[in-house]
PDB file of C-alpha atoms and ligand atoms in Angstrom:
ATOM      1  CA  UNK A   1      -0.887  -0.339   4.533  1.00 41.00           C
ATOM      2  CA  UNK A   2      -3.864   1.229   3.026  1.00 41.00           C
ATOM      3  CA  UNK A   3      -4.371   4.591   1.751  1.00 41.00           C
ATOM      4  CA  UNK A   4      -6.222   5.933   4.820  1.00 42.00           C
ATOM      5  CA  UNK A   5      -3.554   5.326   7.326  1.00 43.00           C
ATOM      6  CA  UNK A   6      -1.466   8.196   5.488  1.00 44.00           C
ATOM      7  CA  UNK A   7      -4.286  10.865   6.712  1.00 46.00           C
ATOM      8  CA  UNK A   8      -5.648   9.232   9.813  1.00 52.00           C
ATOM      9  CA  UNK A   9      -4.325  10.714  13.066  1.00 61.00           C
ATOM     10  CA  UNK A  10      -3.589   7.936  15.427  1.00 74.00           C
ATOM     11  CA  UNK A  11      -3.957   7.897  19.285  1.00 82.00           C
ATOM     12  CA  UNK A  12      -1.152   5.979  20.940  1.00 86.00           C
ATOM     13  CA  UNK A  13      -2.953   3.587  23.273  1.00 83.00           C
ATOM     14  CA  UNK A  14      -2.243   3.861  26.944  1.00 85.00           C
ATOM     15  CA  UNK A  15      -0.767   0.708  27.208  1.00 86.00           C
ATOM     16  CA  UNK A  16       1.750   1.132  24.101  1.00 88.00           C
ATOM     17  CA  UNK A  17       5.435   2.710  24.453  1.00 87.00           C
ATOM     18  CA  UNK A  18       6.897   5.643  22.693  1.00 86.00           C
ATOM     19  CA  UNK A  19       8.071   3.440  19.839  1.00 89.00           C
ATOM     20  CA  UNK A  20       4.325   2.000  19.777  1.00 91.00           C
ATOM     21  CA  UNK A  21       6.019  -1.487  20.945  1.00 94.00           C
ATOM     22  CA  UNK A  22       3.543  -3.382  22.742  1.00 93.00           C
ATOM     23  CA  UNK A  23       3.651  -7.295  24.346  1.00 93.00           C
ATOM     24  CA  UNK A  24       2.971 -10.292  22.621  1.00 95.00           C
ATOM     25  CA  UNK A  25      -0.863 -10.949  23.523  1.00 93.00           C
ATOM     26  CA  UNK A  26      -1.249 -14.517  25.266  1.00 94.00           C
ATOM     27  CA  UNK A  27      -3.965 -16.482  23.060  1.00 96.00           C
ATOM     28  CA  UNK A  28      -6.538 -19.386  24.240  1.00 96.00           C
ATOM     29  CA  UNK A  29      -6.666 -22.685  22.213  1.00 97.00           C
ATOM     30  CA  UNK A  30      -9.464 -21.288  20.052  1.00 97.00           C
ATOM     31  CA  UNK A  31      -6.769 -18.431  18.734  1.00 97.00           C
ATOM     32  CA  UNK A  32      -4.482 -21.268  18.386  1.00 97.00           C
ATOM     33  CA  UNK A  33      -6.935 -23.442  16.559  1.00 97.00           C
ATOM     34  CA  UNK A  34      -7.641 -20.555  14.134  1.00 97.00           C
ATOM     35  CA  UNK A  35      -3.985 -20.328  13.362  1.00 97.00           C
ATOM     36  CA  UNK A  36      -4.005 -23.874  12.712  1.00 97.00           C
ATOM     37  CA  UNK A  37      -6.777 -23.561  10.666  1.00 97.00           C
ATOM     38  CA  UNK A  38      -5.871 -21.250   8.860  1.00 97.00           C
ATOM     39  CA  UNK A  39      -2.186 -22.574   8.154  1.00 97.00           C
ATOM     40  CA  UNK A  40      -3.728 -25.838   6.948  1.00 97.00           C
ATOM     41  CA  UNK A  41      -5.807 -23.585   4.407  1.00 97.00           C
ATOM     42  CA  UNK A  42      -3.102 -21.994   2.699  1.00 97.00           C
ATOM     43  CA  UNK A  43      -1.179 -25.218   2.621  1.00 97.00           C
ATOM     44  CA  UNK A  44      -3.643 -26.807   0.415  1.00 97.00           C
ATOM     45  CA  UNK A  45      -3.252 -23.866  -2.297  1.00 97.00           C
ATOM     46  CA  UNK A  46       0.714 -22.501  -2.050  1.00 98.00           C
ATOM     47  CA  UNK A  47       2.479 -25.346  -3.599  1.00 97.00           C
ATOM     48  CA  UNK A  48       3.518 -24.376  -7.233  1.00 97.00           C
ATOM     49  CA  UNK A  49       1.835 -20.817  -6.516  1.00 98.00           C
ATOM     50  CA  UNK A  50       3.824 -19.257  -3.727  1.00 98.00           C
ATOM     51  CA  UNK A  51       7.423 -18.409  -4.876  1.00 98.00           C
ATOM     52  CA  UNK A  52      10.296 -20.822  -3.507  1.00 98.00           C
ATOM     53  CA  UNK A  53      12.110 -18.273  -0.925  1.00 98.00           C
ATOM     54  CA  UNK A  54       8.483 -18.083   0.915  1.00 98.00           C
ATOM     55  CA  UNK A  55       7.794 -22.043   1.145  1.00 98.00           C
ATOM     56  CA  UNK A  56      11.876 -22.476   2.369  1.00 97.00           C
ATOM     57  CA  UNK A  57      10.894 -19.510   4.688  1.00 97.00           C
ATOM     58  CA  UNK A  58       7.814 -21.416   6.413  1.00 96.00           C
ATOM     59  CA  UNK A  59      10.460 -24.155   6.885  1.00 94.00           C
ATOM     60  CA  UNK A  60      13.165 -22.477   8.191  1.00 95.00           C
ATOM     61  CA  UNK A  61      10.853 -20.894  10.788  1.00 96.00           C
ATOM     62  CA  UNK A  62       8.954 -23.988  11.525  1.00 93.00           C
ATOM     63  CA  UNK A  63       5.522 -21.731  11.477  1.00 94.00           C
ATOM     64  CA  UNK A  64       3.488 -24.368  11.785  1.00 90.00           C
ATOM     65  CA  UNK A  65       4.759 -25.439  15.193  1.00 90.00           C
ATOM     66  CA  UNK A  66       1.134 -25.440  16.558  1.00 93.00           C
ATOM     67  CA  UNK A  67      -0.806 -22.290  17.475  1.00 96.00           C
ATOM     68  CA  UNK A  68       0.112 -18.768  17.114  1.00 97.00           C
ATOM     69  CA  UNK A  69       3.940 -18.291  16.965  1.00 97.00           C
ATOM     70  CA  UNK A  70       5.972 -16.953  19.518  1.00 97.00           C
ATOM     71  CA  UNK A  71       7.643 -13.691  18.201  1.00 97.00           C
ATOM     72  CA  UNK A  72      10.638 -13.943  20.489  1.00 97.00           C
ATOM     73  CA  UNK A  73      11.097 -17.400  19.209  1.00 96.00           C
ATOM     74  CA  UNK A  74      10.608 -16.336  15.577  1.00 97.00           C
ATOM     75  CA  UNK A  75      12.843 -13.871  15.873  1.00 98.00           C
ATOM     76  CA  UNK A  76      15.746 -15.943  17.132  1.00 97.00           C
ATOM     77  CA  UNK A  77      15.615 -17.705  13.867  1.00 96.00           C
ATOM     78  CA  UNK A  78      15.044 -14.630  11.746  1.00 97.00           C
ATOM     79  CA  UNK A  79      18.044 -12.880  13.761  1.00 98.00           C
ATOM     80  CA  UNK A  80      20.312 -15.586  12.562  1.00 97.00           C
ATOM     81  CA  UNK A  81      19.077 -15.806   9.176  1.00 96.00           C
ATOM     82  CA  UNK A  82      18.920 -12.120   8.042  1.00 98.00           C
ATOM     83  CA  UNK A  83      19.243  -9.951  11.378  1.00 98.00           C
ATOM     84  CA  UNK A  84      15.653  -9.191  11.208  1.00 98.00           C
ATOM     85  CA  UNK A  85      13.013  -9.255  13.764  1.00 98.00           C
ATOM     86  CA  UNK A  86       9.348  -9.699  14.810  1.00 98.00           C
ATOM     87  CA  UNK A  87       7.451  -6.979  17.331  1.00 97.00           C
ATOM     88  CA  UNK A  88       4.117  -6.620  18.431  1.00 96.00           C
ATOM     89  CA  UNK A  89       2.183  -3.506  17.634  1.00 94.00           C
ATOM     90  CA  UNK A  90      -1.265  -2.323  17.663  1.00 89.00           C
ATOM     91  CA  UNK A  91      -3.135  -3.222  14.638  1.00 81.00           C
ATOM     92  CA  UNK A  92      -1.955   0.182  12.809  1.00 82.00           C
ATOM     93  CA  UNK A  93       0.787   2.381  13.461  1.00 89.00           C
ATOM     94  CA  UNK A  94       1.410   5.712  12.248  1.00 89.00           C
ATOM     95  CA  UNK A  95       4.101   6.078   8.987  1.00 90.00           C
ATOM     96  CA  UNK A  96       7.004   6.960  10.617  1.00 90.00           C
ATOM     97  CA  UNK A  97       6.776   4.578  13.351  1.00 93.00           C
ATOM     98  CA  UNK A  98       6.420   1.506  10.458  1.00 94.00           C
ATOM     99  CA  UNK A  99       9.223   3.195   8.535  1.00 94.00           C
ATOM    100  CA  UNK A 100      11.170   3.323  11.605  1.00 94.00           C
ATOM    101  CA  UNK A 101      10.547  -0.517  12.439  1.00 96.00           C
ATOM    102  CA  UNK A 102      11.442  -1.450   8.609  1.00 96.00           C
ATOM    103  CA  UNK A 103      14.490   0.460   8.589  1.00 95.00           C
ATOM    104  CA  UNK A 104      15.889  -1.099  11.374  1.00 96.00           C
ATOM    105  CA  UNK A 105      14.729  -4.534  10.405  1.00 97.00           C
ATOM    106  CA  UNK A 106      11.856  -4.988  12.706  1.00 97.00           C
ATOM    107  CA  UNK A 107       8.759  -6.139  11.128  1.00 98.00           C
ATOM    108  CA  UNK A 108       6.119  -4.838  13.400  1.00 96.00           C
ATOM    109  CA  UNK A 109       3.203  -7.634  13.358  1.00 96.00           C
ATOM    110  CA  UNK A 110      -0.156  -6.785  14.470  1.00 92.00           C
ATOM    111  CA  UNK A 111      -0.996  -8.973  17.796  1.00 91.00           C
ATOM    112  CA  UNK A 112      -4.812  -9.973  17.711  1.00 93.00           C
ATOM    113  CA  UNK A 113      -6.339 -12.644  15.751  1.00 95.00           C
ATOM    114  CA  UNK A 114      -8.849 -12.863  13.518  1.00 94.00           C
ATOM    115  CA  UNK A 115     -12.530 -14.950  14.990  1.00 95.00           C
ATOM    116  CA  UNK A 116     -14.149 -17.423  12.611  1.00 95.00           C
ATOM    117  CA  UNK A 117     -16.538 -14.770  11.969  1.00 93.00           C
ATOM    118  CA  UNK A 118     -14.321 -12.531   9.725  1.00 91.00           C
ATOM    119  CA  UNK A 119     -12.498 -16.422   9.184  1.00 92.00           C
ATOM    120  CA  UNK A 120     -12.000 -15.174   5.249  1.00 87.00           C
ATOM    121  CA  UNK A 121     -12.163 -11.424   5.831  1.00 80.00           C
ATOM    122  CA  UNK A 122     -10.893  -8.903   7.952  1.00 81.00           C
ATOM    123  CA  UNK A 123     -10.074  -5.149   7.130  1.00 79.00           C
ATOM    124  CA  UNK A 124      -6.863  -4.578   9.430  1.00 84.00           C
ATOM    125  CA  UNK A 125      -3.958  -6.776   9.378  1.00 90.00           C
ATOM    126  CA  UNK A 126      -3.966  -9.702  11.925  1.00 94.00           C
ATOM    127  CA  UNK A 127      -0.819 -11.614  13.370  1.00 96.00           C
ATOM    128  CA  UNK A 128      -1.908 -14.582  10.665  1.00 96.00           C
ATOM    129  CA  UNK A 129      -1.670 -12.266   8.039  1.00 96.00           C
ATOM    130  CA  UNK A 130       1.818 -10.275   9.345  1.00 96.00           C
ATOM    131  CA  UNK A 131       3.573 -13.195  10.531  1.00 97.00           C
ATOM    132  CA  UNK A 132       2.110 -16.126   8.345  1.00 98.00           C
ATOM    133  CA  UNK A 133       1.726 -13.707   5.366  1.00 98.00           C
ATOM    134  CA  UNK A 134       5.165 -11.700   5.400  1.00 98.00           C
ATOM    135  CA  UNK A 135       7.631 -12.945   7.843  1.00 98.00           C
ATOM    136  CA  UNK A 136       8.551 -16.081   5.969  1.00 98.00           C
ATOM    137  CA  UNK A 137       9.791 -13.751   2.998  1.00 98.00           C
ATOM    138  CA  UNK A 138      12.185 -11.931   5.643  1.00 98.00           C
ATOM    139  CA  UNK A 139      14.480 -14.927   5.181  1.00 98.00           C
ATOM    140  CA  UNK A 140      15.812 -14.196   1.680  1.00 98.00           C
ATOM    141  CA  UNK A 141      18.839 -12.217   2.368  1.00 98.00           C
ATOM    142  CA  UNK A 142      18.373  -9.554  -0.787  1.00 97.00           C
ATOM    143  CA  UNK A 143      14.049  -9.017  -0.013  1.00 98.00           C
ATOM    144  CA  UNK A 144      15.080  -8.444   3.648  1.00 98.00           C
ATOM    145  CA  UNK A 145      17.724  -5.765   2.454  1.00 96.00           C
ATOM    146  CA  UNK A 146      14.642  -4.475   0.000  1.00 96.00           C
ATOM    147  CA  UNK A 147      12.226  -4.277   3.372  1.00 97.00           C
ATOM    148  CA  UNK A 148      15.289  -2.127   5.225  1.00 95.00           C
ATOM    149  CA  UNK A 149      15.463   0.410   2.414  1.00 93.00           C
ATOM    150  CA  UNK A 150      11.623   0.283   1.835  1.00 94.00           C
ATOM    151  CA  UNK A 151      11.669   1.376   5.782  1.00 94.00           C
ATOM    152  CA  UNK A 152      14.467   4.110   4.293  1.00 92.00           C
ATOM    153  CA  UNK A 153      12.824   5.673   1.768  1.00 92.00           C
ATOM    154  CA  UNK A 154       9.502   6.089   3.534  1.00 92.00           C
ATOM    155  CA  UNK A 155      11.074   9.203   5.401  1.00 85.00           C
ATOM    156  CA  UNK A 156      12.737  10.275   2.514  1.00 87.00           C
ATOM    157  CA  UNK A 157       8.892  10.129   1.187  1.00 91.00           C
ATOM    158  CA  UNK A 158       7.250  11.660   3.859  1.00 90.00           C
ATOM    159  CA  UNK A 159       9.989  14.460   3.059  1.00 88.00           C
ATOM    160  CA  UNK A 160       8.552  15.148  -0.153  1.00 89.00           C
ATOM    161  CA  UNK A 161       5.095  14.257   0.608  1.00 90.00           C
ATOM    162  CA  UNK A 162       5.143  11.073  -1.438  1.00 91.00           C
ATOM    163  CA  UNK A 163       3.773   8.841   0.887  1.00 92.00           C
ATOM    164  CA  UNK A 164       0.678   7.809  -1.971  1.00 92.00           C
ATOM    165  CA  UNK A 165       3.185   7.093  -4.419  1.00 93.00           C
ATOM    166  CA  UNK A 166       5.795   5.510  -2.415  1.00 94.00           C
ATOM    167  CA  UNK A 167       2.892   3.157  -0.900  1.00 94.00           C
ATOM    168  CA  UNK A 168       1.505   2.121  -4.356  1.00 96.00           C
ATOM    169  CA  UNK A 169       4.878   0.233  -4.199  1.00 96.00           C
ATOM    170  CA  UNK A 170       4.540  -1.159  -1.501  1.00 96.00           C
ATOM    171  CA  UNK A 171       1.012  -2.661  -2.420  1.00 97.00           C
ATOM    172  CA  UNK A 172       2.092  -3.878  -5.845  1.00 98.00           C
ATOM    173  CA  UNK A 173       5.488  -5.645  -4.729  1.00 98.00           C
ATOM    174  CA  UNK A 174       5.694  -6.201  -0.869  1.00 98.00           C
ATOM    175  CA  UNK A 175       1.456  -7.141  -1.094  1.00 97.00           C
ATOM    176  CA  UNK A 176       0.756  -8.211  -4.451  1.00 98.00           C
ATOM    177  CA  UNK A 177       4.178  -8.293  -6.370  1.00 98.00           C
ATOM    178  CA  UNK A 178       4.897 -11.527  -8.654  1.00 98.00           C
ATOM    179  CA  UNK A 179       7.806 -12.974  -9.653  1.00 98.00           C
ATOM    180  CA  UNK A 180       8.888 -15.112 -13.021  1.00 98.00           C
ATOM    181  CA  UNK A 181      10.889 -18.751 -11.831  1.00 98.00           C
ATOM    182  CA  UNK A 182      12.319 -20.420 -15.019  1.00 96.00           C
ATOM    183  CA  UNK A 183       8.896 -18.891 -16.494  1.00 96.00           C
ATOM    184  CA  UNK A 184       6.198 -19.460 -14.240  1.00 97.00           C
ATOM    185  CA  UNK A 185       4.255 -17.165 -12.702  1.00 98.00           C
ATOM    186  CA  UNK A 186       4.442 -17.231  -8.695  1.00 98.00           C
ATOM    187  CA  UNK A 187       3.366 -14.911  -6.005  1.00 98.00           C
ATOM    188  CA  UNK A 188       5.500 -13.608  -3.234  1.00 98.00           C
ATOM    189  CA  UNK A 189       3.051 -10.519  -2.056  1.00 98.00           C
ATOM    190  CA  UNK A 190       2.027 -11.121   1.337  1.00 97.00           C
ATOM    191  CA  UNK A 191      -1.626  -9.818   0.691  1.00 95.00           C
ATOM    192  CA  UNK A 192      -1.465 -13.095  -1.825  1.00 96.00           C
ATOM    193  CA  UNK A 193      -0.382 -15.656   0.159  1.00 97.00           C
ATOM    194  CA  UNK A 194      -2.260 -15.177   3.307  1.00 96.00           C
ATOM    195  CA  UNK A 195      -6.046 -15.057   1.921  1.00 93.00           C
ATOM    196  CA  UNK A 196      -8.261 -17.895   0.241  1.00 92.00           C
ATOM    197  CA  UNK A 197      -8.929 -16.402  -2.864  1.00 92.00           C
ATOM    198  CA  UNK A 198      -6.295 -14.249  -4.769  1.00 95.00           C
ATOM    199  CA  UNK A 199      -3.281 -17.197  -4.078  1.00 97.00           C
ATOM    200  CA  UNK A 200      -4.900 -18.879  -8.182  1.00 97.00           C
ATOM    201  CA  UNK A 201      -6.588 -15.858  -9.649  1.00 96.00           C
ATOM    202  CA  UNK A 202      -3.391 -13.470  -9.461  1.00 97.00           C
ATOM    203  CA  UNK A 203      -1.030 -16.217 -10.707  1.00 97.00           C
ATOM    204  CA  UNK A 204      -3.987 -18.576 -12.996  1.00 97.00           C
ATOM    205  CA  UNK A 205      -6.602 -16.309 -13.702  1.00 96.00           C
ATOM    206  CA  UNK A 206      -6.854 -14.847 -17.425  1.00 96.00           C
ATOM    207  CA  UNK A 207      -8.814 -11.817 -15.842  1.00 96.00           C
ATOM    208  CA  UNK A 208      -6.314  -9.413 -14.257  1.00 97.00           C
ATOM    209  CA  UNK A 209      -3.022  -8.001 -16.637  1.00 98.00           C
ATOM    210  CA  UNK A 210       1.043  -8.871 -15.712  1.00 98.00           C
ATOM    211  CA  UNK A 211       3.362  -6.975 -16.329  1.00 98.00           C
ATOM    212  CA  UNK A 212       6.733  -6.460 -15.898  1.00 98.00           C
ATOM    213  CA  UNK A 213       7.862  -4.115 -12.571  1.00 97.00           C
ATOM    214  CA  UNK A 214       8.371  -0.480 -13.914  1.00 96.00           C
ATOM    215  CA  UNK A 215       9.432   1.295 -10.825  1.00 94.00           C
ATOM    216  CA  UNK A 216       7.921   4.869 -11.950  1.00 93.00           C
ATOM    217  CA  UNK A 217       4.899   3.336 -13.527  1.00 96.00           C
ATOM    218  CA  UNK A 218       3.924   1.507 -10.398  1.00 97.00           C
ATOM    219  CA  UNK A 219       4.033   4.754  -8.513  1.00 95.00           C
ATOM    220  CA  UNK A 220       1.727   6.190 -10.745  1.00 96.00           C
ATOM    221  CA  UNK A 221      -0.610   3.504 -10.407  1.00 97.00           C
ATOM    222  CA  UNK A 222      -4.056   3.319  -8.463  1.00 95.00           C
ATOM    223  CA  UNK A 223      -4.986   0.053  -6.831  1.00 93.00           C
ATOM    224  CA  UNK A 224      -7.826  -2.126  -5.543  1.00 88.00           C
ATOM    225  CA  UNK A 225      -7.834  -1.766  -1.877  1.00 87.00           C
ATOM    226  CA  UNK A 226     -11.210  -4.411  -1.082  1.00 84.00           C
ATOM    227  CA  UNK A 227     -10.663  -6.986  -3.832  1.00 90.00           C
ATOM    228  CA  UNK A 228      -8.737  -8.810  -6.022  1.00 94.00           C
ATOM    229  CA  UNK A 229      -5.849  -6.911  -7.769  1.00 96.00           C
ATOM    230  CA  UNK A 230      -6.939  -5.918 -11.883  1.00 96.00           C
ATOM    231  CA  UNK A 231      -2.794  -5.757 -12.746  1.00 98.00           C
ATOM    232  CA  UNK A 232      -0.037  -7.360 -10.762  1.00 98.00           C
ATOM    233  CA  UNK A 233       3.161  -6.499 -11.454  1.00 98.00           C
ATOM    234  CA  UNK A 234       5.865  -9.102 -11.643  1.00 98.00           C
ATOM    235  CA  UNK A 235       9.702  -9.487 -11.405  1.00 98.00           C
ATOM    236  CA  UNK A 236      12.368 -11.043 -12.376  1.00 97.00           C
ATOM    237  CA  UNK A 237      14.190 -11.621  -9.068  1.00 98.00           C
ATOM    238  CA  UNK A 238      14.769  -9.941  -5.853  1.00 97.00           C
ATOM    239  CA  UNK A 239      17.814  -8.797  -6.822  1.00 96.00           C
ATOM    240  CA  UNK A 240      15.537  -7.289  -9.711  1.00 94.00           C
ATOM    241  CA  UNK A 241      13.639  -5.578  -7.309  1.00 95.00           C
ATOM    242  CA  UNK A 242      16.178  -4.184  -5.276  1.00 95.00           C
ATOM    243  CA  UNK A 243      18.325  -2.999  -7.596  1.00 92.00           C
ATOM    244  CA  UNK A 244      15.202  -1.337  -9.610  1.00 89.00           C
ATOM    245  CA  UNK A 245      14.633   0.784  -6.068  1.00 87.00           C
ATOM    246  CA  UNK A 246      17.820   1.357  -4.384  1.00 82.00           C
ATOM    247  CA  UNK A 247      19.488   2.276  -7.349  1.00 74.00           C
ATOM    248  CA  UNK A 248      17.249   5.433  -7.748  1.00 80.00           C
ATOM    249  CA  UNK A 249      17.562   9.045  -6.788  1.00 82.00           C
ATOM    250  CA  UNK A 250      13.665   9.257  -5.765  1.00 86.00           C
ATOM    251  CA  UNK A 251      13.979  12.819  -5.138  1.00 86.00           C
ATOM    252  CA  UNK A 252      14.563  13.537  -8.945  1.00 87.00           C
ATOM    253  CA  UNK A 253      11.279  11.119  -9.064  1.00 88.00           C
ATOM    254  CA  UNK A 254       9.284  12.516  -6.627  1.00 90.00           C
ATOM    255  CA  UNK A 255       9.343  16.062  -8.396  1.00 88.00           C
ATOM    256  CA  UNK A 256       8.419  14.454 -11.451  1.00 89.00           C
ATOM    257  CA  UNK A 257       5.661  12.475  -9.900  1.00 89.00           C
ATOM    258  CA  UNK A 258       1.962  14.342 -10.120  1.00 88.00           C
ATOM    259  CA  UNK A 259       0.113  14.461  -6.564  1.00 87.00           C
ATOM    260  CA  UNK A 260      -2.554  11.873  -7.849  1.00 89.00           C
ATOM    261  CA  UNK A 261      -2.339   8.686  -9.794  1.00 92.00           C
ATOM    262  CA  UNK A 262      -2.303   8.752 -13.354  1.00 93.00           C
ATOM    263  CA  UNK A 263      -3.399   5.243 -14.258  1.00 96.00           C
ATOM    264  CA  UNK A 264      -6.609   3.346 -13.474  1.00 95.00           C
ATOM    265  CA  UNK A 265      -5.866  -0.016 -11.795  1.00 96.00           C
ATOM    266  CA  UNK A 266      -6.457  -1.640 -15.440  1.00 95.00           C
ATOM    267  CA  UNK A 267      -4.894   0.738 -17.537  1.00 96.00           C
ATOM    268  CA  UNK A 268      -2.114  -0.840 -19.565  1.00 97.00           C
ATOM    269  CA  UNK A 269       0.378   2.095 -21.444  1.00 97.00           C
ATOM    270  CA  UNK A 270       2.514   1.960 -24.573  1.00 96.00           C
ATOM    271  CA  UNK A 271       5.980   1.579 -22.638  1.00 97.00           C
ATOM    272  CA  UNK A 272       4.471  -1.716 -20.425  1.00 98.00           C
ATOM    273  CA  UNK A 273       6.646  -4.689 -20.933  1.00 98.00           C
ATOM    274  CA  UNK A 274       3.175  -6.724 -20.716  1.00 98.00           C
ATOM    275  CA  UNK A 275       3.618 -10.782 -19.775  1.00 97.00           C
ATOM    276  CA  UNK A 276      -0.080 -11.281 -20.283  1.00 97.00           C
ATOM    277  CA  UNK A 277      -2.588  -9.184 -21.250  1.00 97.00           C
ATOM    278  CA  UNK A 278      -5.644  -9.506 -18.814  1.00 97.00           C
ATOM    279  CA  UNK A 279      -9.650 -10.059 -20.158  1.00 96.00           C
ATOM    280  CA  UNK A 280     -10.357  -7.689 -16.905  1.00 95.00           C
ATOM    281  CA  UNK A 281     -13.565  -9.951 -17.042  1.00 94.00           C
ATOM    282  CA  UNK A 282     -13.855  -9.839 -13.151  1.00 93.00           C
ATOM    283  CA  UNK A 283     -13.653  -5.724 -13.465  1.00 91.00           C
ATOM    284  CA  UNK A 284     -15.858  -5.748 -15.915  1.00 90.00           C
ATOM    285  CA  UNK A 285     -18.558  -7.393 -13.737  1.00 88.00           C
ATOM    286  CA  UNK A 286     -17.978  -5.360 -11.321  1.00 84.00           C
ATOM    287  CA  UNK A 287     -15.703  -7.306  -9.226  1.00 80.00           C
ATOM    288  CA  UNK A 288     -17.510  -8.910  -5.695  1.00 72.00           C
ATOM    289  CA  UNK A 289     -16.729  -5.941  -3.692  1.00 52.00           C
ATOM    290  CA  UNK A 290     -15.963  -7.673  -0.665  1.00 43.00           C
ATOM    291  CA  UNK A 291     -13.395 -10.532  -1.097  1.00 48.00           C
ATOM    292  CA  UNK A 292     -10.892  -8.686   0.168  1.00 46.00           C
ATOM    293  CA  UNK A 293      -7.606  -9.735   2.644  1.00 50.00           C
ATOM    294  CA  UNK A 294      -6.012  -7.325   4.909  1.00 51.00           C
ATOM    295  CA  UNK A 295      -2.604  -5.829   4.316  1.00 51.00           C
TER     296      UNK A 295
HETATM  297 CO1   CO B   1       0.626  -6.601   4.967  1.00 70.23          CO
END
């Protein structure tokens, strides 16, 4: 979700239902083969980098059962797992309909694939990146409960016009969020796991800051939306997380909360509980603009 779909006015397609639900598209054997591909890339840099609920949640769902899953079959297992399930949507939806998915446990995945020519880069989210990059983490019983009330809170956002805020969240947990196992570092952001690039530079690299989740902080937070991440913020479990976010009364935050973020994406502030303190060398030259993965 970038920052642009909170302002852009979306056409329903023709094709697509009131609830923007739309068929599973049927995909030729190059589709498949870039699936396959594409699996067989990540595979070589997740171990000891991806968190342990995602690698059990590949396994339990079997993704790599050759070409581009089937969502009803997906969500068989999913259903029995954690009551959640997959549907196919355009490539964006508007906010309420997401919210409206989430909070009824539906994770809508966008149905195209990527081609080999945006192989390493595309700007809106593709069924590798949904299914591949966040359904696996829909297994743990206590992030799927975070994903319903995420869903929850969006309308309780839109409410207060706190969608900005409320999606900086989103980007620096459900995307790019961290978490600490028996001290390491690993990533369980789906924005991480599904691209080439950020899986070692947001857990190895010395350039970009962690710190610890700060639930009003991160709200206030700006963020990279074409390139690697300058601050990731990291946890210390799920149940971490969700207690950090259900717990609150985000009304009493929300009129607290200015209309525009306070902190640059490298800013680091007195009351940060900082893990390590980045070089920001990769800001400071300038980043490379473009080595971006969708969200
Ligand atoms: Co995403």
């Amino acid at each position: 979700m970038s920052e642009d779909v909170y302002t852009a006015p979306l056409q329903r397609p023709a094709h697509v239902g009131e609830d923007w639900l739309e068929k599973q598209s049927t995909y030729d054997s190059e589709d498949d083969a870039i699936w396959n591909d594409l699996y067989a890339r990540q595979m070589e840099l997740l171990p000891g980098r991806a968190c342990t609920a995602f690698m059990r949640g590949l396994d339990k769902l079997n993704l790599d059962r050759g070409g581009v899953p089937d969502f009803g079959e997906i969500s068989e297992e999913l259903k029995q797992q954690t009551g959640w399930s997959v549907v196919a949507v355009p490539a964006l939806v508007p906010d309420h309909v997401f919210f409206y998915h989430l909070a009824n446990r539906r994770f809508p995945a966008g149905n195209f694939i990527r081609t080999r020519e945006t192989f390493d880069y595309i700007q809106e989210p593709d069924v590798f990146h949904d299914v591949f990059g966040h359904v696996p983490m829909l297994t743990d019983p206590v992030f799927a409960d975070y994903m319903e009330a995420y869903g929850k809170a969006g309308w309780r956002a839109m409410q207060y016009n706190r969608l900005k805020a409320l999606g900086a969240l989103y980007w620096y947990t459900v995307e790019f969020g961290l978490i600490l196992e028996e001290g390491d570092l690993r990533a369980y952001g789906a924005g991480i796991l599904s691209g080439p690039t950020e899986v070692r530079f947001s857990v190895e690299a010395k350039s970009p800051n962690r710190i610890m989740l700060d639930v009003d902080r991160v709200m206030r937070t700006d963020y990279v939306i074409s390139d690697l991440q300058n601050t990731y913020f990291v946890i210390e479990s799920f149940e971490d997380l969700f207690h950090k976010t259900e717990g609150r009364d985000f009304a009493k935050l929300y009129e607290r909360l200015p209309m525009h973020f306070t902190y640059a994406t490298t800013a680091v502030i007195d009351t940060d509980d900082v893990i390590q303190l980045g070089t920001q060398e990769y800001a400071l030259r300038g980043g490379r603009g473009s080595s971006a993965r969708p969200v």
